[in-house]
Coordinates of C-alpha atoms in Angstrom, one line a residue:
Chain F
M1399 CA -144.0 55.9 18.1
P1400 CA -142.6 52.8 16.3
D1401 CA -144.2 53.9 13.1
T1402 CA -142.2 57.1 12.7
R1403 CA -139.1 55.1 13.2
R1404 CA -140.1 52.7 10.5
L1405 CA -140.9 55.6 8.1
L1406 CA -137.6 57.3 9.0
K1407 CA -135.7 54.1 8.2
E1408 CA -137.6 53.9 4.9
R1409 CA -136.5 57.5 4.1
I1410 CA -132.9 56.9 5.0
A1411 CA -132.7 53.7 3.0
G1412 CA -134.2 55.4 -0.1
T1413 CA -131.9 58.4 0.2
A1414 CA -128.8 56.3 0.7
M1415 CA -129.6 54.3 -2.5
L1416 CA -130.2 57.4 -4.4
V1417 CA -126.9 58.9 -3.4
L1418 CA -125.0 55.7 -4.2
T1419 CA -126.6 55.5 -7.7
A1420 CA -125.8 59.2 -8.2
V1421 CA -122.1 58.6 -7.3
S1422 CA -121.8 55.8 -9.9
I1423 CA -123.4 58.0 -12.6
L1424 CA -121.2 61.0 -11.7
L1425 CA -118.1 58.8 -11.7
T1426 CA -118.9 57.8 -15.3
A1427 CA -119.5 61.4 -16.3
A1428 CA -116.3 62.4 -14.5
I1429 CA -114.2 59.9 -16.5
G1430 CA -115.7 61.2 -19.7
I1431 CA -115.1 64.8 -18.8
G1432 CA -111.6 64.1 -17.5
L1433 CA -110.6 62.3 -20.7
Y1434 CA -111.9 65.2 -22.7
I1435 CA -110.0 67.8 -20.7
R1436 CA -106.7 65.8 -21.0
S1437 CA -107.2 65.6 -24.8
E1438 CA -107.7 69.3 -25.1
P1439 CA -104.0 70.1 -26.0
L1440 CA -104.3 67.8 -29.0
L1441 CA -107.7 69.1 -30.0
A1442 CA -106.4 72.7 -29.8
R1443 CA -103.8 71.8 -32.4
H1444 CA -105.7 69.6 -34.8
S1445 CA -109.2 69.7 -35.9
L1446 CA -111.5 66.9 -34.7
G1447 CA -112.2 65.9 -38.3
S1448 CA -108.6 65.5 -39.3
L1449 CA -107.8 63.5 -36.2
L1450 CA -110.6 61.1 -36.9
T1451 CA -110.1 60.7 -40.6
S1452 CA -106.3 60.9 -41.1
S1453 CA -104.4 57.7 -41.5
V1454 CA -101.0 59.2 -40.8
W1455 CA -99.6 58.2 -37.4
K1456 CA -96.2 59.8 -36.9
P1457 CA -96.1 60.9 -33.3
M1458 CA -92.5 62.1 -33.6
K1459 CA -93.5 64.6 -36.3
G1460 CA -96.6 65.5 -34.4
E1461 CA -99.0 63.8 -36.7
F1462 CA -101.8 61.9 -35.1
G1463 CA -104.3 60.2 -37.4
F1464 CA -106.7 57.9 -35.4
F1465 CA -108.5 56.4 -38.4
P1466 CA -106.5 53.1 -38.5
F1467 CA -107.2 52.5 -34.8
I1468 CA -110.9 53.3 -35.0
M1469 CA -111.1 50.9 -38.0
G1470 CA -109.1 48.3 -36.2
T1471 CA -111.4 48.4 -33.3
L1472 CA -114.6 48.3 -35.4
W1473 CA -113.3 45.4 -37.7
V1474 CA -112.2 43.2 -34.8
T1475 CA -115.4 43.8 -32.9
C1476 CA -117.8 43.3 -35.8
L1477 CA -116.1 40.2 -37.0
A1478 CA -115.9 38.7 -33.5
L1479 CA -119.7 39.3 -33.1
F1480 CA -120.3 37.9 -36.6
I1481 CA -118.6 34.7 -35.4
A1482 CA -119.8 34.5 -31.9
L1483 CA -123.5 35.5 -32.2
P1484 CA -124.8 32.7 -34.4
L1485 CA -122.8 30.1 -32.5
S1486 CA -124.0 31.3 -29.1
L1487 CA -127.6 31.6 -30.3
L1488 CA -127.6 28.0 -31.5
S1489 CA -125.9 26.8 -28.4
A1490 CA -128.2 28.6 -26.1
I1491 CA -131.3 27.4 -28.0
Y1492 CA -130.0 23.8 -27.7
L1493 CA -129.3 24.2 -24.0
S1494 CA -132.7 25.7 -23.2
E1495 CA -134.9 23.8 -25.6
Y1496 CA -133.4 20.5 -26.6
A1497 CA -130.8 19.4 -24.1
A1498 CA -131.7 16.8 -21.4
P1499 CA -131.5 18.3 -17.9
R1500 CA -128.5 16.2 -17.1
I1501 CA -126.5 17.8 -20.0
R1502 CA -127.8 21.2 -19.1
R1503 CA -126.7 20.8 -15.5
M1504 CA -123.3 19.8 -16.7
V1505 CA -122.7 22.3 -19.5
V1506 CA -124.1 25.6 -18.0
P1507 CA -121.5 25.7 -15.1
I1508 CA -118.7 24.9 -17.5
V1509 CA -119.8 27.7 -19.8
D1510 CA -119.8 30.1 -16.8
L1511 CA -116.4 28.8 -15.8
L1512 CA -115.1 29.7 -19.3
S1513 CA -115.9 33.4 -18.8
G1514 CA -113.7 33.3 -15.7
I1515 CA -110.5 32.5 -17.5
P1516 CA -108.1 35.5 -17.6
P1517 CA -107.9 37.2 -21.0
V1518 CA -104.2 36.8 -21.1
V1519 CA -104.7 33.0 -21.3
Y1520 CA -106.9 33.4 -24.3
G1521 CA -104.2 35.7 -25.7
V1522 CA -101.5 33.0 -25.3
W1523 CA -103.9 30.4 -26.9
G1524 CA -104.3 32.9 -29.8
V1525 CA -100.6 33.3 -30.3
L1526 CA -99.8 29.6 -30.1
F1527 CA -102.8 28.2 -32.0
V1528 CA -104.9 30.7 -33.9
V1529 CA -102.1 32.9 -35.4
P1530 CA -100.1 29.9 -36.9
L1531 CA -103.3 28.4 -38.2
I1532 CA -104.2 31.6 -40.1
Q1533 CA -100.7 31.9 -41.3
R1534 CA -100.6 28.3 -42.6
S1535 CA -104.0 28.5 -44.3
A1536 CA -104.0 32.0 -45.7
G1537 CA -100.3 32.8 -45.9
T1538 CA -99.8 30.6 -49.0
D1539 CA -101.8 33.1 -51.1
V1540 CA -98.9 34.8 -52.9
T1541 CA -100.8 38.0 -53.7
H1542 CA -101.6 38.7 -50.1
F1543 CA -99.0 37.9 -47.4
T1544 CA -100.1 37.5 -43.8
S1545 CA -98.1 36.8 -40.7
G1546 CA -101.2 35.4 -39.1
Y1547 CA -101.3 38.3 -36.7
S1548 CA -104.4 39.8 -38.0
V1549 CA -108.0 41.1 -37.6
L1550 CA -109.2 37.5 -38.0
A1551 CA -106.9 36.2 -35.2
G1552 CA -108.2 39.0 -32.9
A1553 CA -111.8 38.3 -33.8
I1554 CA -111.5 34.6 -33.2
V1555 CA -109.9 35.1 -29.9
L1556 CA -112.4 37.7 -29.0
A1557 CA -115.3 35.6 -30.2
V1558 CA -114.2 32.7 -28.0
M1559 CA -114.0 35.1 -25.1
I1560 CA -117.5 36.6 -25.5
F1561 CA -119.0 33.2 -26.4
P1562 CA -119.6 32.1 -22.7
L1563 CA -121.0 35.5 -21.8
L1564 CA -123.4 35.4 -24.7
I1565 CA -124.5 31.8 -24.0
S1566 CA -125.1 32.3 -20.4
I1567 CA -127.2 35.5 -20.9
L1568 CA -129.1 34.1 -23.9
F1569 CA -129.8 30.9 -22.0
E1570 CA -131.4 32.9 -19.2
V1571 CA -133.4 34.9 -21.8
F1572 CA -134.7 31.8 -23.5
S1573 CA -135.5 30.1 -20.2
G1574 CA -137.7 33.2 -19.3
V1575 CA -140.1 32.5 -22.2
P1576 CA -143.2 30.8 -20.6
L1577 CA -143.6 27.1 -21.3
E1578 CA -147.3 27.8 -21.9
M1579 CA -146.5 30.2 -24.7
K1580 CA -144.4 27.6 -26.4
N1581 CA -147.1 25.0 -25.8
A1582 CA -149.6 27.3 -27.4
S1583 CA -147.5 27.3 -30.6
L1584 CA -146.9 23.5 -30.4
S1585 CA -150.6 22.8 -29.9
L1586 CA -151.4 24.6 -33.1
G1587 CA -149.3 22.0 -34.9
A1588 CA -146.0 23.9 -35.1
T1589 CA -142.8 21.9 -35.0
Q1590 CA -140.3 22.7 -32.3
W1591 CA -138.1 24.6 -34.8
Q1592 CA -141.1 26.7 -36.0
T1593 CA -141.9 27.4 -32.4
I1594 CA -138.3 28.5 -31.8
K1595 CA -138.3 30.7 -34.9
F1596 CA -141.6 32.4 -34.6
V1597 CA -142.2 32.4 -30.8
L1598 CA -139.0 31.9 -28.8
L1599 CA -136.8 34.2 -30.9
K1600 CA -139.5 36.8 -31.3
K1601 CA -140.3 36.9 -27.6
S1602 CA -136.6 37.0 -26.8
A1603 CA -135.7 39.7 -29.2
P1604 CA -135.1 42.4 -26.6
G1605 CA -133.1 40.0 -24.5
I1606 CA -131.0 39.0 -27.5
L1607 CA -130.3 42.6 -28.3
A1608 CA -129.4 43.4 -24.7
A1609 CA -127.0 40.4 -24.6
T1610 CA -125.4 41.5 -27.9
A1611 CA -125.0 45.0 -26.7
L1612 CA -123.2 43.8 -23.6
A1613 CA -121.0 41.5 -25.7
V1614 CA -120.1 44.3 -28.0
S1615 CA -119.2 46.7 -25.2
R1616 CA -117.0 44.1 -23.8
S1617 CA -115.3 43.5 -27.2
F1618 CA -114.7 47.2 -27.7
G1619 CA -112.8 47.3 -24.5
E1620 CA -111.0 44.0 -24.5
T1621 CA -107.3 44.8 -24.5
I1622 CA -104.6 42.3 -23.7
A1623 CA -105.9 39.2 -25.6
V1624 CA -106.5 41.2 -28.8
L1625 CA -103.2 43.1 -28.5
M1626 CA -101.3 39.8 -28.4
V1627 CA -102.7 38.5 -31.8
C1628 CA -103.6 41.6 -33.9
G1629 CA -100.2 42.5 -35.2
N1630 CA -100.5 46.1 -34.0
M1631 CA -99.7 48.0 -37.1
P1632 CA -101.1 51.5 -37.4
L1633 CA -102.7 50.9 -40.8
A1634 CA -106.4 50.6 -41.5
P1635 CA -107.1 47.0 -42.4
H1636 CA -108.5 46.1 -45.9
A1637 CA -108.9 42.4 -45.4
V1638 CA -109.5 40.1 -42.4
T1639 CA -106.0 38.7 -42.7
D1640 CA -104.4 42.2 -42.4
A1641 CA -102.9 43.3 -39.2
C1642 CA -104.6 46.0 -37.2
Y1643 CA -104.3 48.1 -34.1
P1644 CA -107.4 48.6 -32.0
L1645 CA -107.6 51.6 -29.7
P1646 CA -107.3 49.8 -26.4
A1647 CA -104.1 48.1 -27.6
L1648 CA -102.7 51.4 -28.7
I1649 CA -103.3 52.9 -25.2
A1650 CA -102.0 49.8 -23.3
N1651 CA -98.8 49.5 -25.5
N1652 CA -97.7 53.1 -25.3
Y1653 CA -99.1 54.7 -22.2
G1654 CA -96.3 55.4 -19.7
E1655 CA -93.5 54.5 -22.2
M1656 CA -93.3 57.2 -24.8
L1657 CA -94.7 60.1 -22.9
S1658 CA -91.6 62.2 -23.6
V1659 CA -92.8 62.7 -27.1
P1660 CA -94.8 65.9 -27.2
M1661 CA -98.6 65.6 -27.3
Y1662 CA -98.3 61.8 -27.0
D1663 CA -100.0 61.8 -23.6
S1664 CA -102.8 63.9 -24.9
A1665 CA -103.2 61.7 -28.0
L1666 CA -103.5 58.5 -26.0
L1667 CA -106.1 60.1 -23.7
F1668 CA -107.9 61.2 -26.8
A1669 CA -107.9 57.6 -28.0
A1670 CA -109.4 56.6 -24.7
F1671 CA -112.0 59.4 -25.1
I1672 CA -112.9 58.1 -28.6
L1673 CA -113.3 54.6 -27.1
F1674 CA -115.5 56.1 -24.4
V1675 CA -117.7 57.9 -27.0
I1676 CA -118.0 54.8 -29.3
I1677 CA -119.2 52.7 -26.4
F1678 CA -121.5 55.4 -25.2
L1679 CA -123.1 55.9 -28.6
F1680 CA -123.4 52.2 -29.1
N1681 CA -125.2 51.8 -25.8
L1682 CA -127.5 54.7 -26.6
L1683 CA -128.3 53.2 -30.0
S1684 CA -129.1 49.8 -28.5
R1685 CA -131.3 51.4 -25.9
I1686 CA -133.3 53.1 -28.6
V1687 CA -133.7 49.9 -30.6
L1688 CA -134.6 48.0 -27.5
A1689 CA -137.3 50.5 -26.7
R1690 CA -138.7 50.2 -30.2
I1691 CA -138.8 46.4 -30.1
E1692 CA -140.5 46.4 -26.7
K1693 CA -143.1 48.8 -27.8
N1694 CA -144.0 46.5 -30.7
L1695 CA -144.2 43.5 -28.4
V1696 CA -146.3 44.7 -25.5
Chain X
M868 CA -173.8 6.1 -24.8
T869 CA -175.3 6.9 -28.1
N870 CA -172.4 8.6 -29.8
T871 CA -169.3 6.8 -31.1
P872 CA -166.3 7.8 -29.1
H873 CA -164.0 10.5 -30.5
I874 CA -161.2 9.9 -28.1
S875 CA -160.7 6.6 -26.6
V876 CA -158.2 6.1 -23.7
Q877 CA -157.1 2.6 -23.1
N878 CA -155.0 1.4 -20.1
L879 CA -153.2 4.7 -19.8
N880 CA -150.6 5.2 -17.1
L881 CA -148.5 8.3 -16.6
Y882 CA -145.5 8.8 -14.4
Y883 CA -143.6 12.0 -13.3
G884 CA -140.3 10.5 -12.6
T885 CA -141.1 7.7 -10.1
R886 CA -144.5 9.1 -9.1
Q887 CA -147.5 7.7 -10.9
A888 CA -149.9 10.5 -11.7
L889 CA -152.4 8.5 -13.8
K890 CA -153.4 4.9 -13.0
N891 CA -154.9 2.6 -15.6
I892 CA -157.2 5.1 -17.2
N893 CA -159.9 3.8 -19.5
I894 CA -162.5 6.2 -20.9
N895 CA -164.4 7.0 -24.1
I896 CA -165.0 10.6 -24.9
P897 CA -168.1 11.1 -27.0
D898 CA -168.2 13.0 -30.3
K899 CA -169.6 16.5 -30.4
K900 CA -170.4 16.7 -26.7
V901 CA -168.9 18.6 -23.8
T902 CA -167.1 16.3 -21.4
S903 CA -165.8 17.8 -18.1
F904 CA -163.1 16.4 -15.9
I905 CA -163.7 17.4 -12.3
G906 CA -161.8 16.5 -9.2
P907 CA -159.6 18.1 -6.4
S908 CA -156.3 19.9 -7.3
G909 CA -153.5 17.5 -8.1
C910 CA -155.8 14.6 -8.9
G911 CA -154.4 14.3 -12.4
K912 CA -157.2 15.8 -14.5
T913 CA -154.9 18.3 -16.3
S914 CA -152.3 15.5 -16.8
L915 CA -155.0 13.4 -18.4
L916 CA -156.0 16.3 -20.7
K917 CA -152.5 16.9 -21.8
T918 CA -152.0 13.3 -22.9
F919 CA -154.6 14.0 -25.6
N920 CA -152.3 16.2 -27.6
R921 CA -149.1 14.8 -26.4
L922 CA -148.0 18.0 -24.7
H923 CA -146.0 15.9 -22.2
D924 CA -143.6 15.2 -25.1
S925 CA -141.7 18.4 -24.4
A926 CA -141.8 17.9 -20.6
L927 CA -138.9 16.1 -19.1
D928 CA -139.1 13.0 -16.8
V929 CA -142.6 12.2 -18.0
R930 CA -143.4 8.7 -19.2
V931 CA -146.7 7.7 -20.8
A932 CA -147.8 4.1 -21.2
G933 CA -151.0 2.9 -22.9
K934 CA -153.1 4.0 -25.8
V935 CA -155.0 7.1 -26.7
L936 CA -157.1 6.6 -29.8
V937 CA -158.3 9.7 -31.7
D938 CA -160.5 8.8 -34.6
G939 CA -159.3 5.2 -34.1
E940 CA -155.7 6.1 -34.4
N941 CA -153.3 5.6 -31.5
I942 CA -151.6 8.9 -31.1
Y943 CA -148.8 7.3 -29.1
D944 CA -147.9 5.1 -32.0
K945 CA -144.3 5.6 -33.1
Q946 CA -145.3 6.4 -36.7
V947 CA -147.7 9.2 -35.8
E948 CA -146.5 12.7 -36.4
V949 CA -147.1 14.8 -33.3
T950 CA -147.9 18.0 -35.3
H951 CA -150.6 16.1 -37.1
I952 CA -152.2 15.1 -33.8
R953 CA -152.0 18.6 -32.3
K954 CA -153.5 20.2 -35.4
K955 CA -156.7 18.3 -34.6
M956 CA -157.0 20.0 -31.2
G957 CA -157.3 23.5 -30.0
L958 CA -155.9 24.1 -26.6
L959 CA -157.1 26.7 -24.1
S960 CA -154.9 27.0 -21.0
Q961 CA -155.6 28.4 -17.5
R962 CA -154.4 31.8 -18.4
P963 CA -154.4 33.1 -22.0
F964 CA -151.0 33.1 -23.6
P965 CA -151.1 35.1 -26.8
L966 CA -148.1 34.6 -29.0
P967 CA -145.8 37.7 -29.2
L968 CA -147.7 38.9 -32.4
S969 CA -150.5 41.1 -33.3
I970 CA -154.2 40.1 -32.9
Y971 CA -154.3 39.2 -36.6
G972 CA -150.9 37.4 -36.3
N973 CA -152.2 35.2 -33.5
V974 CA -155.2 34.0 -35.4
A975 CA -153.3 33.6 -38.7
Y976 CA -150.4 31.8 -37.0
G977 CA -151.8 28.3 -37.3
P978 CA -153.0 28.6 -40.9
K979 CA -149.7 30.1 -42.0
L980 CA -147.8 27.2 -40.4
H981 CA -149.9 24.8 -42.4
G982 CA -149.2 26.6 -45.6
V983 CA -152.0 29.2 -46.2
K984 CA -150.2 32.1 -47.9
D985 CA -152.9 33.8 -49.8
K986 CA -153.6 37.2 -48.1
P987 CA -157.3 37.6 -48.9
L988 CA -157.9 34.1 -47.8
L989 CA -156.1 34.7 -44.5
D990 CA -158.0 37.9 -44.0
A991 CA -161.3 36.1 -44.5
L992 CA -160.2 33.3 -42.1
V993 CA -159.2 35.7 -39.4
E994 CA -162.4 37.6 -39.6
Q995 CA -164.5 34.4 -39.6
R996 CA -162.7 33.0 -36.5
L997 CA -162.9 36.2 -34.6
K998 CA -166.6 36.4 -35.3
E999 CA -166.9 32.8 -34.2
V1000 CA -165.7 33.8 -30.7
A1001 CA -167.6 37.1 -30.7
L1002 CA -164.5 39.2 -30.7
W1003 CA -164.6 40.7 -34.1
D1004 CA -166.5 43.8 -33.3
E1005 CA -164.3 44.6 -30.4
V1006 CA -161.0 44.3 -32.3
K1007 CA -161.7 44.9 -36.0
D1008 CA -160.1 48.4 -35.9
R1009 CA -156.9 47.3 -34.2
L1010 CA -156.1 44.0 -35.8
H1011 CA -152.5 44.8 -36.2
T1012 CA -151.8 46.0 -32.7
P1013 CA -150.1 43.7 -30.2
A1014 CA -152.4 41.0 -28.7
T1015 CA -151.2 41.8 -25.2
G1016 CA -153.1 45.1 -25.4
L1017 CA -156.4 43.2 -25.0
S1018 CA -158.1 42.4 -21.7
I1019 CA -157.6 39.0 -20.2
G1020 CA -161.1 37.9 -21.2
Q1021 CA -160.6 39.1 -24.7
Q1022 CA -157.2 37.4 -24.8
Q1023 CA -158.8 34.1 -23.8
R1024 CA -161.3 34.4 -26.6
L1025 CA -158.5 35.3 -29.0
C1026 CA -156.7 32.2 -28.0
L1027 CA -159.8 30.2 -28.7
A1028 CA -160.1 31.8 -32.2
R1029 CA -156.4 31.0 -32.7
G1030 CA -157.1 27.4 -31.9
L1031 CA -160.2 27.2 -34.1
A1032 CA -158.2 28.6 -37.0
V1033 CA -156.4 25.3 -37.6
E1034 CA -159.8 23.7 -38.0
P1035 CA -159.5 21.3 -35.1
E1036 CA -162.0 18.6 -34.3
I1037 CA -161.5 18.8 -30.6
I1038 CA -161.2 21.7 -28.2
L1039 CA -159.2 21.0 -25.0
G1040 CA -159.8 23.5 -22.2
D1041 CA -157.6 23.4 -19.1
E1042 CA -159.6 25.4 -16.6
P1043 CA -160.0 28.0 -19.3
T1044 CA -162.0 30.5 -17.2
S1045 CA -160.0 30.4 -14.0
A1046 CA -158.3 33.7 -14.7
L1047 CA -161.4 35.4 -16.0
D1048 CA -164.0 37.7 -14.4
P1049 CA -167.6 36.5 -14.2
K1050 CA -168.7 38.3 -17.4
S1051 CA -165.9 36.9 -19.5
T1052 CA -166.5 33.5 -18.0
H1053 CA -170.1 33.7 -19.0
K1054 CA -169.1 34.6 -22.6
V1055 CA -166.6 31.7 -22.8
E1056 CA -169.2 29.3 -21.4
E1057 CA -171.8 30.4 -24.0
L1058 CA -169.2 29.9 -26.7
F1059 CA -168.7 26.4 -25.6
L1060 CA -172.4 25.7 -25.8
E1061 CA -172.4 27.0 -29.3
L1062 CA -169.2 25.3 -30.4
K1063 CA -170.2 21.8 -29.3
N1064 CA -172.4 21.5 -32.4
K1065 CA -169.2 21.4 -34.4
Y1066 CA -166.5 20.3 -32.0
T1067 CA -165.9 17.7 -29.3
I1068 CA -165.0 19.7 -26.2
V1069 CA -163.1 18.4 -23.2
L1070 CA -162.9 20.7 -20.2
V1071 CA -160.9 20.5 -17.0
T1072 CA -162.7 22.5 -14.3
H1073 CA -162.8 22.8 -10.6
I1074 CA -166.0 24.7 -10.7
L1075 CA -168.8 22.2 -10.3
R1076 CA -171.4 24.8 -11.3
Q1077 CA -169.6 25.4 -14.5
A1078 CA -169.4 21.7 -15.3
R1079 CA -173.1 21.5 -14.7
R1080 CA -173.8 24.5 -16.9
V1081 CA -171.8 23.5 -19.9
S1082 CA -171.2 19.8 -20.0
D1083 CA -173.1 16.8 -21.2
Y1084 CA -170.9 14.3 -19.4
I1085 CA -168.8 14.5 -16.3
V1086 CA -165.7 12.5 -15.4
F1087 CA -164.8 12.5 -11.7
V1088 CA -161.0 12.0 -11.3
Y1089 CA -159.5 11.3 -7.9
D1090 CA -155.9 10.4 -7.0
G1091 CA -155.0 9.5 -10.6
Q1092 CA -158.0 7.3 -11.2
I1093 CA -161.3 7.7 -12.8
I1094 CA -163.9 7.1 -10.1
E1095 CA -167.0 7.8 -12.0
F1096 CA -168.2 8.8 -15.5
G1097 CA -171.7 9.6 -16.6
P1098 CA -174.2 12.1 -18.0
T1099 CA -174.0 15.4 -16.1
E1100 CA -177.3 15.4 -14.2
E1101 CA -177.1 11.7 -13.3
L1102 CA -173.6 12.0 -11.9
L1103 CA -174.2 15.2 -10.0
L1104 CA -177.7 14.3 -8.6
N1105 CA -177.3 10.6 -8.3
P1106 CA -173.6 9.6 -7.8
K1107 CA -173.0 5.9 -7.4
E1108 CA -169.6 6.1 -5.7
E1109 CA -169.0 7.2 -2.1
L1110 CA -166.0 9.3 -3.2
T1111 CA -168.0 11.2 -5.8
K1112 CA -170.8 11.7 -3.3
D1113 CA -168.4 13.2 -0.7
Y1114 CA -166.8 15.4 -3.3
I1115 CA -170.0 16.8 -4.6
R1116 CA -171.5 17.3 -1.2
G1117 CA -168.4 19.1 -0.1
F1118 CA -169.0 21.5 -3.0
F1119 CA -172.6 22.2 -2.5
S1120 CA -172.8 22.3 1.2

């Protein structure tokens, strides 16, 4: 009976895929739970509220305030996105709508190549180029000294890193808008720019959001390049030229080195847990917004 | 021909890269009549239609040489603004492509582009155009829902209303019923018959029966050239050219 065998294969293939999917989901959950369990000792001693809102970071005295690190992470990520998103939107629009095919064929692979450069190289570039630049141009302000190692430096380096990712996803998103839909707008007498504004961007809104979410998640987690240029001072930043200390940098700098200090291990894993929760909440939020937009479009 | 031509094509050649898709086209399209382009797939009838509102501009590797006069003005002249040309024509494509907006938003899109901001005026305009395509009664209670919620047939009529809203002189239809069921097709055909009192209509179709039902003139295009052009009945019943005869016989046998 060849047909039973065919159906059996179908069943096996389906089940195997289900199991593999379940494993990857369980793995994520296991990491979350694992981090939480390891942060328990710290949470047993301090209230969650004080850990998240306190700015005092004195591990030797057993004081762990994560506020500066959370702020550092948020500042760098938001500023990086603020720099990278408009630039990538315009570049992707140019590539998909205006560029001649010859240019497109040349530029798109180069952009993809950029995302393959190791982060540490971007970090070195930041130290050698971005940091001195910020110090020279902002450091002369006598009321506000900056070494150049700052939120801004981290954000610029990060922006340059997520730039290729954003462009290549946005380019795909824009290319997916049917030519006939753009033609419909043009044939009503719209200019190309009007067509981009009212049709292309509108139709691509879910894709733009998804690309942004991906870029933000990547920024939250980026460690080495940011760590090299941010200054790493456990103080909440008040200006973009202030130094900061994002969560991943905190973990990478200290894990394995200062674990003799009581509770330090637990504190760093709690930092990882916070990062995990931030990314989880952010993804959840973008899912909700995405569903909203899609409901309005269909 | 009794009417003065609305569109006049003179020595038009079109190339996709190195391939020549239209060869030395000369034709006068009469005012306020329905003119149909017929011919086998790939013969260039759609390419010809698209030259009328310069939709080839945005396509790459396409070169157009020659003149297309609309109201006596060469639309390929360097000084002519392409948006001004396109505003004169409503386009219906093979499948309806509503813009990612509401039903209302689709019809109001064109007028808004061209500067109509007054809300009551827009409302009236939208209602008038939707009535013109016999869609008003079906959608008046859900004007602000997404246009993609309509059936394909309704979407195609919506696209027609959207085109009419910019007050064009010409309606270009590129096989506008090919994705529609027979009932919607019939509705769209009836609309064309009504609309030809006010508009010049140019249709590309591969359905000979449709060409016969709705058009006043037929143009037979074959291999990038115009083989024959004449009043509908004359061309279908009494073709002069061998190629036209073969094509029509192939269809009716």
